[in-house]
Amino acid sequence: MRERMRIFLGRALLLLAGYFAGSHHTTVAYAGAPAPGVVPKSYGRLVTAIPDSIGTGLIFED
C-alpha cells in the first residue's frame, strides 16, 4: 500500500514539476522577405504558392 502511495505521489510531483517548468508562451515565426527564384520550364507554369507550417507548396499546370 505504501509503495503504491509513493508511486502515485511521485507521478503527481513529476506532473506538477513538468507543468510549472513548461513553456507557457507561444512562439511566433515571421516569414522573411520573398526571394526571387527560377523554376525550370519542364515543371510547367507556376500557378500559385501555398505557405503552411512545414514549408511552401507550389502548384504547377501544364
GROMACS .gro file of N, CA and C in nm:
model
  186
    1MET      N    1   0.082  -0.120   0.000
    1MET     CA    2   0.000   0.000   0.000
    1MET      C    3   0.087   0.127   0.000
    2ARG      N    4   0.191   0.125   0.081
    2ARG     CA    5   0.281   0.241   0.086
    2ARG      C    6   0.357   0.259  -0.045
    3GLU      N    7   0.389   0.147  -0.106
    3GLU     CA    8   0.460   0.154  -0.234
    3GLU      C    9   0.373   0.221  -0.340
    4ARG      N   10   0.246   0.187  -0.344
    4ARG     CA   11   0.153   0.249  -0.439
    4ARG      C   12   0.138   0.399  -0.410
    5MET      N   13   0.133   0.434  -0.283
    5MET     CA   14   0.122   0.576  -0.246
    5MET      C   15   0.245   0.653  -0.293
    6ARG      N   16   0.363   0.595  -0.276
    6ARG     CA   17   0.486   0.661  -0.319
    6ARG      C   18   0.489   0.679  -0.471
    7ILE      N   19   0.446   0.576  -0.542
    7ILE     CA   20   0.443   0.585  -0.688
    7ILE      C   21   0.345   0.693  -0.732
    8PHE      N   22   0.227   0.695  -0.672
    8PHE     CA   23   0.126   0.796  -0.706
    8PHE      C   24   0.176   0.936  -0.675
    9LEU      N   25   0.234   0.956  -0.558
    9LEU     CA   26   0.284   1.088  -0.521
    9LEU      C   27   0.402   1.130  -0.609
   10GLY      N   28   0.486   1.035  -0.645
   10GLY     CA   29   0.598   1.065  -0.735
   10GLY      C   30   0.549   1.109  -0.872
   11ARG      N   31   0.447   1.040  -0.923
   11ARG     CA   32   0.391   1.079  -1.052
   11ARG      C   33   0.325   1.216  -1.045
   12ALA      N   34   0.252   1.241  -0.937
   12ALA     CA   35   0.187   1.371  -0.921
   12ALA      C   36   0.291   1.482  -0.912
   13LEU      N   37   0.400   1.457  -0.840
   13LEU     CA   38   0.507   1.556  -0.829
   13LEU      C   39   0.572   1.584  -0.964
   14LEU      N   40   0.598   1.478  -1.041
   14LEU     CA   41   0.656   1.496  -1.174
   14LEU      C   42   0.561   1.571  -1.268
   15LEU      N   43   0.433   1.542  -1.257
   15LEU     CA   44   0.334   1.611  -1.339
   15LEU      C   45   0.331   1.760  -1.306
   16LEU      N   46   0.329   1.793  -1.178
   16LEU     CA   47   0.329   1.934  -1.138
   16LEU      C   48   0.459   2.004  -1.177
   17ALA      N   49   0.571   1.936  -1.159
   17ALA     CA   50   0.700   1.996  -1.196
   17ALA      C   51   0.706   2.022  -1.347
   18GLY      N   52   0.656   1.927  -1.426
   18GLY     CA   53   0.653   1.946  -1.572
   18GLY      C   54   0.563   2.059  -1.612
   19TYR      N   55   0.450   2.073  -1.543
   19TYR     CA   56   0.357   2.181  -1.574
   19TYR      C   57   0.419   2.318  -1.545
   20PHE      N   58   0.481   2.331  -1.429
   20PHE     CA   59   0.539   2.461  -1.391
   20PHE      C   60   0.668   2.492  -1.467
   21ALA      N   61   0.742   2.390  -1.508
   21ALA     CA   62   0.867   2.413  -1.580
   21ALA      C   63   0.844   2.430  -1.730
   22GLY      N   64   0.726   2.393  -1.778
   22GLY     CA   65   0.697   2.400  -1.922
   22GLY      C   66   0.687   2.542  -1.973
   23SER      N   67   0.690   2.553  -2.102
   23SER     CA   68   0.679   2.684  -2.167
   23SER      C   69   0.533   2.723  -2.176
   24HIS      N   70   0.500   2.841  -2.128
   24HIS     CA   71   0.361   2.888  -2.127
   24HIS      C   72   0.338   3.003  -2.224
   25HIS      N   73   0.421   3.011  -2.327
   25HIS     CA   74   0.402   3.115  -2.427
   25HIS      C   75   0.418   3.053  -2.566
   26THR      N   76   0.354   3.112  -2.662
   26THR     CA   77   0.363   3.060  -2.798
   26THR      C   78   0.480   3.126  -2.870
   27THR      N   79   0.534   3.055  -2.965
   27THR     CA   80   0.643   3.107  -3.046
   27THR      C   81   0.586   3.149  -3.181
   28VAL      N   82   0.613   3.270  -3.219
   28VAL     CA   83   0.563   3.321  -3.346
   28VAL      C   84   0.681   3.335  -3.441
   29ALA      N   85   0.668   3.273  -3.558
   29ALA     CA   86   0.772   3.282  -3.661
   29ALA      C   87   0.721   3.371  -3.773
   30TYR      N   88   0.797   3.472  -3.805
   30TYR     CA   89   0.760   3.563  -3.913
   30TYR      C   90   0.838   3.527  -4.038
   31ALA      N   91   0.771   3.528  -4.150
   31ALA     CA   92   0.836   3.497  -4.277
   31ALA      C   93   0.927   3.611  -4.318
   32GLY      N   94   1.035   3.575  -4.381
   32GLY     CA   95   1.127   3.676  -4.431
   32GLY      C   96   1.077   3.734  -4.563
   33ALA      N   97   1.152   3.823  -4.616
   33ALA     CA   98   1.116   3.884  -4.744
   33ALA      C   99   1.123   3.779  -4.855
   34PRO      N  100   1.031   3.783  -4.950
   34PRO     CA  101   1.034   3.684  -5.059
   34PRO      C  102   1.159   3.701  -5.145
   35ALA      N  103   1.215   3.589  -5.183
   35ALA     CA  104   1.334   3.591  -5.267
   35ALA      C  105   1.297   3.543  -5.407
   36PRO      N  106   1.347   3.609  -5.510
   36PRO     CA  107   1.316   3.564  -5.646
   36PRO      C  108   1.384   3.431  -5.675
   37GLY      N  109   1.319   3.349  -5.753
   37GLY     CA  110   1.376   3.220  -5.788
   37GLY      C  111   1.342   3.184  -5.932
   38VAL      N  112   1.407   3.082  -5.981
   38VAL     CA  113   1.385   3.036  -6.118
   38VAL      C  114   1.325   2.897  -6.112
   39VAL      N  115   1.216   2.877  -6.186
   39VAL     CA  116   1.151   2.747  -6.193
   39VAL      C  117   1.179   2.689  -6.331
   40PRO      N  118   1.230   2.566  -6.340
   40PRO     CA  119   1.256   2.507  -6.471
   40PRO      C  120   1.128   2.497  -6.555
   41LYS      N  121   1.140   2.520  -6.685
   41LYS     CA  122   1.024   2.518  -6.774
   41LYS      C  123   0.961   2.378  -6.781
   42SER      N  124   1.037   2.274  -6.752
   42SER     CA  125   0.983   2.137  -6.760
   42SER      C  126   0.876   2.113  -6.653
   43TYR      N  127   0.871   2.192  -6.550
   43TYR     CA  128   0.768   2.177  -6.447
   43TYR      C  129   0.634   2.232  -6.492
   44GLY      N  130   0.632   2.315  -6.593
   44GLY     CA  131   0.509   2.380  -6.637
   44GLY      C  132   0.505   2.522  -6.584
   45ARG      N  133   0.385   2.580  -6.587
   45ARG     CA  134   0.369   2.719  -6.542
   45ARG      C  135   0.333   2.720  -6.394
   46LEU      N  136   0.401   2.802  -6.318
   46LEU     CA  137   0.372   2.814  -6.175
   46LEU      C  138   0.242   2.891  -6.159
   47VAL      N  139   0.143   2.827  -6.095
   47VAL     CA  140   0.012   2.888  -6.078
   47VAL      C  141   0.003   2.962  -5.946
   48THR      N  142   0.041   2.895  -5.837
   48THR     CA  143   0.032   2.959  -5.706
   48THR      C  144   0.128   2.892  -5.608
   49ALA      N  145   0.154   2.960  -5.500
   49ALA     CA  146   0.234   2.906  -5.390
   49ALA      C  147   0.151   2.914  -5.263
   50ILE      N  148   0.145   2.803  -5.191
   50ILE     CA  149   0.063   2.795  -5.070
   50ILE      C  150   0.156   2.778  -4.949
   51PRO      N  151   0.170   2.881  -4.865
   51PRO     CA  152   0.254   2.866  -4.745
   51PRO      C  153   0.181   2.788  -4.637
   52ASP      N  154   0.254   2.705  -4.564
   52ASP     CA  155   0.197   2.635  -4.449
   52ASP      C  156   0.306   2.618  -4.344
   53SER      N  157   0.277   2.540  -4.242
   53SER     CA  158   0.369   2.529  -4.128
   53SER      C  159   0.497   2.453  -4.161
   54ILE      N  160   0.498   2.370  -4.267
   54ILE     CA  161   0.617   2.291  -4.297
   54ILE      C  162   0.691   2.340  -4.421
   55GLY      N  163   0.648   2.447  -4.479
   55GLY     CA  164   0.716   2.499  -4.596
   55GLY      C  165   0.618   2.564  -4.691
   56THR      N  166   0.653   2.564  -4.818
   56THR     CA  167   0.567   2.626  -4.918
   56THR      C  168   0.535   2.523  -5.025
   57GLY      N  169   0.406   2.505  -5.053
   57GLY     CA  170   0.363   2.415  -5.159
   57GLY      C  171   0.348   2.492  -5.288
   58LEU      N  172   0.402   2.438  -5.397
   58LEU     CA  173   0.393   2.504  -5.527
   58LEU      C  174   0.296   2.427  -5.615
   59ILE      N  175   0.208   2.499  -5.684
   59ILE     CA  176   0.109   2.440  -5.773
   59ILE      C  177   0.147   2.475  -5.917
   60PHE      N  178   0.164   2.373  -6.001
   60PHE     CA  179   0.200   2.392  -6.141
   60PHE      C  180   0.087   2.342  -6.231
   61GLU      N  181   0.081   2.395  -6.353
   61GLU     CA  182  -0.010   2.340  -6.454
   61GLU      C  183   0.067   2.330  -6.585
   62ASP      N  184   0.025   2.235  -6.668
   62ASP     CA  185   0.093   2.214  -6.797
   62ASP      C  186   0.054   2.318  -6.897
   0.00000   0.00000   0.00000
